[in-house]
Coordinates of C-alpha atoms in Angstrom, one line a residue:
X1 CA -17.6 -4.0 -34.7
X2 CA -19.8 -4.7 -31.7
X3 CA -17.8 -7.8 -30.9
X4 CA -14.6 -5.8 -30.9
X5 CA -16.0 -3.2 -28.6
X6 CA -17.3 -5.9 -26.2
X7 CA -13.9 -7.6 -26.3
X8 CA -12.1 -4.3 -25.6
X9 CA -14.5 -3.5 -22.7
X10 CA -13.9 -6.9 -21.2
X11 CA -10.1 -6.4 -21.5
X12 CA -10.3 -3.0 -19.9
X13 CA -12.3 -4.4 -16.9
X14 CA -9.8 -7.3 -16.7
X15 CA -6.9 -4.9 -16.7
X16 CA -8.4 -2.9 -13.9
X17 CA -9.1 -6.0 -11.9
X18 CA -5.5 -7.2 -12.3
X19 CA -4.1 -3.9 -11.2
X20 CA -6.4 -3.6 -8.3
X21 CA -5.6 -7.1 -7.0
X22 CA -1.9 -7.4 -8.0
X23 CA -1.1 -3.8 -7.0
X24 CA 1.6 -3.3 -9.6
X25 CA 2.3 -5.0 -12.9
X26 CA 4.6 -4.5 -15.8
X27 CA 3.4 -4.0 -19.4
X28 CA 4.7 -7.4 -20.4
X29 CA 2.8 -9.1 -17.5
X30 CA -0.4 -7.4 -18.4
X31 CA 0.0 -8.3 -22.1
X32 CA 0.6 -11.9 -21.2
X33 CA -2.5 -12.0 -18.9
X34 CA -4.8 -10.4 -21.4
X35 CA -3.4 -12.1 -24.5
X36 CA -2.7 -8.9 -26.3
X37 CA 0.4 -7.0 -27.4
X38 CA 2.4 -4.6 -25.2
X39 CA 1.4 -1.8 -27.6
X40 CA -2.3 -2.6 -27.0
X41 CA -1.7 -2.4 -23.2
X42 CA -0.3 1.1 -23.6
X43 CA -3.3 2.0 -25.7
X44 CA -5.7 0.6 -23.0
X45 CA -3.8 2.7 -20.4
X46 CA -4.2 5.8 -22.5
X47 CA -8.0 5.1 -23.0
X48 CA -8.4 4.7 -19.3
X49 CA -6.5 7.9 -18.6
X50 CA -8.9 9.8 -20.9
X51 CA -11.8 8.4 -18.8
X52 CA -10.1 10.0 -15.7
X53 CA -9.0 6.6 -14.3
X54 CA -5.6 7.3 -12.7
X55 CA -3.0 4.7 -13.5
X56 CA 0.5 5.7 -12.5
X57 CA 3.6 4.4 -14.2
X58 CA 6.3 3.6 -11.6
X59 CA 9.8 3.6 -13.1
X60 CA 12.7 1.3 -12.3
X61 CA 13.4 -2.5 -12.2
X62 CA 10.6 -3.1 -9.7
X63 CA 8.2 -0.6 -11.3
X64 CA 5.2 -1.0 -13.5
X65 CA 1.6 0.3 -13.7
X66 CA -0.3 1.0 -10.5
X67 CA -4.0 1.8 -10.1
X68 CA -4.5 4.9 -7.9
X69 CA -7.8 5.2 -5.9
X70 CA -10.4 3.6 -8.2
X71 CA -13.2 1.3 -7.3
X72 CA -16.0 0.0 -9.4
X73 CA -17.2 -3.3 -7.8
X74 CA -20.2 -3.8 -5.6
X75 CA -19.9 -4.7 -1.9
X76 CA -20.6 -8.3 -0.8
X77 CA -20.6 -9.8 2.6
X78 CA -17.4 -11.8 2.1
X79 CA -15.5 -12.8 5.2
X80 CA -11.7 -12.6 5.3
X81 CA -11.4 -16.3 6.1
X82 CA -13.6 -17.2 3.0
X83 CA -11.3 -15.1 0.8
X84 CA -8.2 -16.6 2.3
X85 CA -9.6 -20.2 1.9
X86 CA -10.3 -19.6 -1.8
X87 CA -6.9 -18.2 -2.4
X88 CA -5.2 -21.1 -0.6
X89 CA -7.3 -23.6 -2.6
X90 CA -6.4 -21.9 -5.9
X91 CA -2.7 -22.0 -4.9
X92 CA -2.8 -25.7 -4.2
X93 CA -4.8 -26.5 -7.4
X94 CA -2.3 -24.4 -9.4
X95 CA 0.3 -26.9 -8.3
X96 CA -1.7 -29.7 -10.0
X97 CA -1.0 -29.4 -13.7
X98 CA -4.1 -31.5 -14.5
X99 CA -6.6 -29.0 -13.3
X100 CA -7.8 -27.1 -16.4
X101 CA -9.8 -24.2 -14.9
X102 CA -7.0 -22.4 -13.1
X103 CA -7.3 -19.2 -15.3
X104 CA -11.0 -18.8 -14.5
X105 CA -10.4 -19.5 -10.8
X106 CA -7.5 -17.0 -10.7
X107 CA -9.8 -14.4 -12.3
X108 CA -12.5 -15.0 -9.7
X109 CA -9.8 -14.8 -7.0
X110 CA -8.7 -11.4 -8.2
X111 CA -12.2 -10.0 -8.1
X112 CA -12.9 -11.5 -4.6
X113 CA -9.6 -10.1 -3.4
X114 CA -10.6 -6.6 -4.4
X115 CA -13.9 -6.9 -2.6
X116 CA -12.5 -8.2 0.6
X117 CA -9.7 -5.6 0.7
X118 CA -12.4 -2.9 0.4
X119 CA -14.7 -4.4 3.0
X120 CA -12.0 -5.7 5.5
X121 CA -9.3 -3.1 5.2
X122 CA -6.1 -3.7 7.1
X123 CA -5.9 -1.4 10.2
X124 CA -3.8 1.5 9.3
X125 CA -1.6 3.2 11.9
X126 CA -0.1 6.1 9.9
X127 CA -1.8 9.0 11.6
X128 CA 1.4 10.6 12.9
X129 CA 3.6 9.8 9.8
X130 CA 4.6 13.0 8.0
X131 CA 6.3 11.4 4.9
X132 CA 4.4 8.6 3.2
X133 CA 6.7 6.2 1.3
X134 CA 5.8 3.7 -1.4
X135 CA 7.1 0.1 -1.0
X136 CA 9.9 -0.5 -3.5
X137 CA 9.4 -4.2 -3.9
X138 CA 5.8 -5.4 -3.7
X139 CA 6.8 -9.0 -4.5
X140 CA 8.8 -9.3 -1.3
X141 CA 6.0 -7.8 0.7
X142 CA 3.3 -10.1 -0.7
X143 CA 5.4 -13.3 -0.9
X144 CA 4.2 -14.8 2.3
X145 CA 1.2 -12.7 3.1
X146 CA -1.4 -15.3 2.1
X147 CA 0.3 -18.0 4.3
X148 CA 0.6 -15.6 7.2
X149 CA -3.1 -14.5 7.0
X150 CA -4.1 -18.2 6.8
X151 CA -2.1 -19.1 9.9
X152 CA -3.5 -16.0 11.7
X153 CA -7.1 -17.1 10.9
X154 CA -6.6 -20.7 11.8
X155 CA -4.5 -19.7 15.0
X156 CA -1.4 -21.7 13.9
X157 CA 2.1 -20.8 15.0
X158 CA 4.6 -20.1 12.3
X159 CA 8.4 -20.4 12.1
X160 CA 10.0 -17.5 10.2
X161 CA 13.4 -16.3 9.2
X162 CA 13.5 -12.6 9.8
X163 CA 16.1 -9.9 9.1
X164 CA 16.2 -7.0 11.5
X165 CA 18.4 -4.0 11.4
X166 CA 20.0 -4.7 14.8
X167 CA 20.3 -8.5 14.9
X168 CA 20.6 -9.6 11.2
X169 CA 18.8 -12.8 10.1
X170 CA 17.3 -14.9 12.9
X171 CA 14.9 -17.8 13.2
X172 CA 11.8 -17.3 15.4
X173 CA 8.6 -19.0 16.3
X174 CA 5.8 -16.5 16.5
X175 CA 2.0 -16.3 17.0
X176 CA 0.6 -14.2 14.1
X177 CA -2.1 -11.9 15.5
X178 CA -2.8 -9.9 12.4
X179 CA -1.4 -7.7 9.6
X180 CA -1.5 -3.9 9.7
X181 CA -0.3 -1.1 7.5
X182 CA 2.0 1.7 8.6
X183 CA 3.4 4.4 6.3
X184 CA 2.2 2.5 3.3
X185 CA 4.1 -0.7 4.4
X186 CA 2.7 -3.9 5.8
X187 CA 3.6 -5.3 9.2
X188 CA 2.7 -8.4 11.1
X189 CA 1.8 -8.0 14.8
X190 CA 2.7 -11.2 16.6
X191 CA 3.9 -12.7 19.9
X192 CA 7.5 -13.7 19.6
X193 CA 8.4 -16.8 21.7
X194 CA 12.1 -15.8 21.5
X195 CA 11.6 -12.4 23.0
X196 CA 8.6 -13.4 25.1
X197 CA 6.4 -10.4 24.0
X198 CA 4.4 -8.9 21.2
X199 CA 6.4 -7.3 18.4
X200 CA 5.9 -6.0 14.9
X201 CA 7.6 -7.6 11.9
X202 CA 8.0 -5.9 8.5
X203 CA 6.6 -8.3 5.9
X204 CA 9.3 -7.6 3.3
X205 CA 12.0 -8.7 5.8
X206 CA 10.6 -12.2 6.2
X207 CA 12.5 -14.6 4.0
X208 CA 11.0 -17.9 5.0
X209 CA 7.7 -19.1 6.5
X210 CA 6.7 -22.5 7.8
X211 CA 3.2 -23.0 9.2
X212 CA 3.4 -25.3 12.3
X213 CA 0.8 -27.8 13.7
X214 CA 0.9 -26.1 17.1
X215 CA -2.0 -23.8 17.9
X216 CA -2.1 -20.5 19.9
X217 CA -4.7 -18.2 21.4
X218 CA -4.6 -14.4 21.4
X219 CA -4.9 -13.3 25.1
X220 CA -8.3 -11.7 25.8
X221 CA -6.5 -8.7 27.3
X222 CA -4.6 -8.0 24.0
X223 CA -5.8 -5.5 21.4
X224 CA -3.8 -4.4 18.4
X225 CA -5.3 -0.9 18.7
X226 CA -4.2 -0.6 22.3
X227 CA -0.8 -2.1 21.3
X228 CA -0.2 0.6 18.7
X229 CA -1.3 3.5 20.9
X230 CA 1.2 6.2 21.9
X231 CA 3.6 5.0 19.2
X232 CA 5.1 7.2 16.5
X233 CA 6.4 4.2 14.7
X234 CA 6.8 0.4 15.2
X235 CA 9.2 0.4 18.1
X236 CA 7.9 -0.8 21.5
X237 CA 10.0 -0.2 24.6
X238 CA 9.7 1.6 27.9
X239 CA 7.2 4.5 28.3
X240 CA 8.4 8.1 28.4
X241 CA 6.5 10.9 30.1
X242 CA 7.3 13.6 27.6
X243 CA 7.2 17.4 28.2
X244 CA 8.2 19.4 25.2
X245 CA 8.1 23.1 24.4
X246 CA 7.3 23.5 20.7
X247 CA 7.5 26.8 18.8
X248 CA 6.3 27.9 15.4
X249 CA 6.1 26.5 12.7
X250 CA 5.5 23.0 14.4
X251 CA 3.4 24.1 17.3
X252 CA 0.2 24.4 15.1
X253 CA 0.6 21.0 13.4
X254 CA 1.5 19.2 16.7
X255 CA -1.5 20.7 18.5
X256 CA -3.8 19.4 15.7
X257 CA -2.4 15.8 16.0
X258 CA -3.1 12.9 18.4
X259 CA 0.3 11.5 19.4
X260 CA -0.6 10.0 22.8
X261 CA -3.8 8.8 24.5
X262 CA -3.3 11.1 27.5
X263 CA -1.7 14.0 25.7
X264 CA -2.2 17.6 26.9
X265 CA -1.6 20.7 24.8
X266 CA -1.1 24.1 26.6
X267 CA -0.7 27.3 24.6
X268 CA 1.7 29.7 26.4
X269 CA 1.6 32.3 23.6
X270 CA 0.4 32.6 20.0
X271 CA 3.4 30.7 18.7
X272 CA 4.3 28.2 21.4
X273 CA 2.8 25.1 23.1
X274 CA 3.7 22.8 25.9
X275 CA 3.2 19.2 24.8
X276 CA 2.7 16.6 27.5
X277 CA 2.0 12.9 27.0
X278 CA 3.2 9.3 27.6
X279 CA 4.8 7.7 24.6
X280 CA 6.9 4.6 23.8
X281 CA 9.3 3.8 21.0
X282 CA 12.5 5.7 21.7
X283 CA 14.1 5.7 18.2
X284 CA 10.9 7.2 16.7
X285 CA 10.5 9.7 19.5
X286 CA 14.1 10.9 19.0
X287 CA 13.6 11.1 15.2
X288 CA 10.4 13.1 15.7
X289 CA 12.0 15.5 18.1
X290 CA 15.1 16.0 15.8
X291 CA 12.8 16.6 12.9
X292 CA 11.5 19.8 14.6
X293 CA 15.0 21.1 14.8
X294 CA 15.5 24.3 16.8
X295 CA 11.7 24.7 17.3
X296 CA 11.6 22.1 20.1
X297 CA 13.0 22.1 23.6
X298 CA 13.0 18.8 25.6
X299 CA 11.9 19.8 29.2
X300 CA 11.3 16.2 30.5
X301 CA 12.6 13.5 30.9
X302 CA 16.2 14.4 31.6
X303 CA 17.4 11.0 30.4
X304 CA 15.9 11.5 27.0
X305 CA 17.4 14.9 26.7
X306 CA 20.9 13.5 27.4
X307 CA 20.4 10.7 24.8
X308 CA 19.4 13.3 22.1
X309 CA 22.5 15.3 23.0
X310 CA 24.6 12.2 22.5
X311 CA 22.9 11.5 19.2
X312 CA 23.6 15.0 17.9
X313 CA 27.2 14.7 19.1
X314 CA 27.7 11.5 17.1
X315 CA 26.0 13.0 14.0
X316 CA 28.4 16.0 14.1
X317 CA 31.4 13.7 14.4
X318 CA 30.5 11.8 11.3
X319 CA 30.1 15.0 9.2

């Protein structure tokens, strides 16, 4: 009986480790990894739920079980490059069918991955996002993440195929600076040689990655934190000196947020504020303003006011 309990406890820990490192797994995948039946996996999930460990079941073809906000491992001083090196070594050894210790190495990788994610969290820039979405296809998002992180650490250029909403699929050579999260999705901040400037690339829209031999250096003057300042989203274009009159019910929430480094909030009565600040990312600014509906009046700049009028006109014509 004691052996059964030990085996069950080991499987429960392994299940938690898998979910924490893989993010989302189907019942069949968990059963295969643990060497038990799918019925036993559902029993394990129920046992963990009774222990107040929140495992959410995501429906749909890309769904599965997902571990929500649980951490049980100790902190170690593991550097990101050490973790990436181990993952890359495991990947290459996995391609060698003669190496017999892959399961043990993969198990160690899963545990190390959890620790490094906890200690070296990706910079998150979701402060001004109101609606937090969940990525639909985690496989697409994680497909090239390891290679990109490795190239970023070793300062190697990469060639990617990327699909954007405006341009479709294009091939680009970029300098990968680092991966960030925004609105629960992962983005790569990189210098694009084609555009000659720093841009953000949604990971799940990258269809091919080739690590090149050419090296790059991140300019001393560049900072991802500064790059992401004054942006509601991931668009980077000209700066706008905004002046908005915002009424209840949005005046309170906007006055409590930080939307621009130089923003100024002036209350003109109990329900109304004047918001002033320099921001970039026109599509996101327009979306933000339209989201406040009749509670906002664009005072400056005039050019943005006219663009919003045109946007509304086109929306009405399509109804």
